[in-house]
């Protein structure tokens, strides 16, 4: 029947398109793992770069990314969770709060390079921090803030309304109720959001391009006012601007693989945390 | 009653603190606009905003420097349009498959791949594009270089696809069962129901998703920086090298003297980017609100 | 509109409400409610959906404060104190007036921690004292025997009826004299409902109970006095047997006999 063959054809096309994506993703992973695997050894991750990055390891880039991530979370997590608690538990429907929501949506859509320009203008220049871990972390924190707020607010709203009523009826004040009867149950959702934020911060290049990143710093930073190397920036320079770019493919692939493992590892952690906490608090 | 007094004060204090935390988002947005305009400002007086409408972008030159954002806008537009040409059908069809056709086990298998794709850092995708896609395109079309708008567009679509898939999936799943059941009860097949009832009903959500995807694509920097070549020219050919607005800022900011006219012009490009993505975001939200996506 | 004469002469009144109006924003939900709640008796509030009985109940422990743009007019005196006077300590009020909700909402903690939550919030830290309070409360809620061996098990593992009795224990643990119950058995099966009703019968010896119910037979079984609400107004309040056999108002009679609602 005509209808049936047409249906089968459509079904087939849909399936093809979907699995084409799977194939492409699989191939990307395969390519990077296959080529980067050989570069992965203890030397690579623990030693400093030599010959302008053409040899040696990427230890300082790993450390730099780590510092940036820590700095980002230190700033954005309290602000993000605090903001989410306000929006979920205190805010009424008024103009000011709509403005806050608009701001969050706006921030979520700002291009990463514009964050870089912003960071340059305010942290590096205006506050005079210079290109530094401080400037980079603050910039990344601004970028990651919406992610944390949205994830945290969702986890707060998931707590059933009944808990709030019961708590208040027993004589708890609003903050007591939040602290003892809502936060404990939404914590894991917030941490999931934080991990997602970390993943983004670790992998972004554009915001740190103008605010912190250096390419060849064969020593570790001593203070938050120092510049650092970072994995994404390192990969970028190694692949596009290094004079020996053609010959150091293995270094590039190795860096890409480490970065990929880091980000995917974090994603996996977030997913596992989400499933584990779903099992723990059934309601 | 000192315990109660203390509690009341703590409560009031916490409310203030939390409100402060929430307000930082507003503060940051205002600061972004403020500082972008601050750094870009002087350009308005010298050499004047009209210079941005020049047809060429030659910021460093022995003769006459040109700061026309036209070629850059066109580069961004070309790359975005090509990317959307690929992304929209692929994402929507995949979303349909995942939401309506795939079995639960299949779904559990497919969704991680989409999430992985979403997590891959743009610089890694750019790297992949540089090493694998560019040579492929070069060979396939017999070009002198594989760094083209097309290459960039393909990478960008990889980045936008997860966003659009997940939002479209939400939109499809939110279509009320009542509609689907009514169609089936009238004798329509599953596929007919999908394309004639479910998809149209989910259209506002999908349109909003596409707009957010466009915003994402326009704002992407690293991938396009690495694979679209470096030519700030006005062209409509997908096989030519182009320069996007984002790549321009990233590439030139590193060597530009602070406060110079070139520096200010780059900040103006940033402002243009900000305004475009802001507008897209607003419209997407309006579409979502007006047509009431049930979440 | 409630005459003191329906109550015996020396009856102490724990709650006195006078001309209470309640507004959700611009919408008025309660109109001039003047009701007396006698001590150590069960008063039932009945009426069709949306008549305002739950709204009124929630005024008594100021739970309506959580609703934005809500407003109360009139006076509500509990233990001779105006609970809406400025400067009233709402936290203390809620210690004296406990509440049990329609849908049982135990916290996803252990049974022990659920009951101990209230006392802990109010500053009780002594573990021995807490254990005593928990046992007493679970005993009063007629659930001690069923859970005494698994106090540290998760409360979510209990059946619906057990969870509701746990919520009652939890409310009792902070030591209220008045217990407000908002349709406490409406989500339970008949057997569990009977247990709750028996429990109410036991509790009224020591507590003043105000219960909202849409189940008229339940009101007839458990309460001493019944107040009939309709469209935000108090139509009639009297001794329960009289309300159900010979009400004074025609509206009451129509409701009782099932002509509407």
XYZ file of N, CA and C in Angstrom, chain A residues 39-48 50 56-59:
45
model
N 49.701 10.024 23.621
C 50.419 11.096 24.296
C 50.203 11.072 25.791
N 49.219 10.294 26.206
C 48.885 10.298 27.623
C 49.839 9.463 28.434
N 50.637 10.087 29.197
C 51.408 9.336 30.177
C 51.685 10.253 31.352
N 52.261 9.716 32.376
C 52.459 10.489 33.586
C 53.311 11.729 33.302
N 54.310 11.570 32.420
C 55.157 12.696 32.048
C 54.318 13.865 31.547
N 53.379 13.509 30.683
C 52.618 14.533 30.001
C 51.818 15.391 30.966
N 51.195 14.712 31.932
C 50.326 15.503 32.797
C 51.065 16.109 33.969
N 52.296 15.694 34.197
C 52.934 16.194 35.414
C 54.131 17.073 35.170
N 54.569 17.199 33.934
C 55.761 18.034 33.750
C 55.437 19.328 33.027
N 56.402 20.213 33.084
C 56.212 21.520 32.497
C 56.525 21.493 31.010
N 58.213 22.378 27.464
C 59.517 22.842 27.006
C 59.421 23.218 25.538
N 57.591 18.225 26.316
C 57.322 18.303 27.741
C 55.863 18.005 28.037
N 55.353 18.627 29.095
C 53.991 18.297 29.504
C 53.098 19.515 29.618
N 51.915 19.291 30.160
C 50.961 20.397 30.254
C 50.503 20.620 31.688
N 51.364 20.235 32.593
C 51.002 20.357 34.008
C 50.491 21.747 34.395
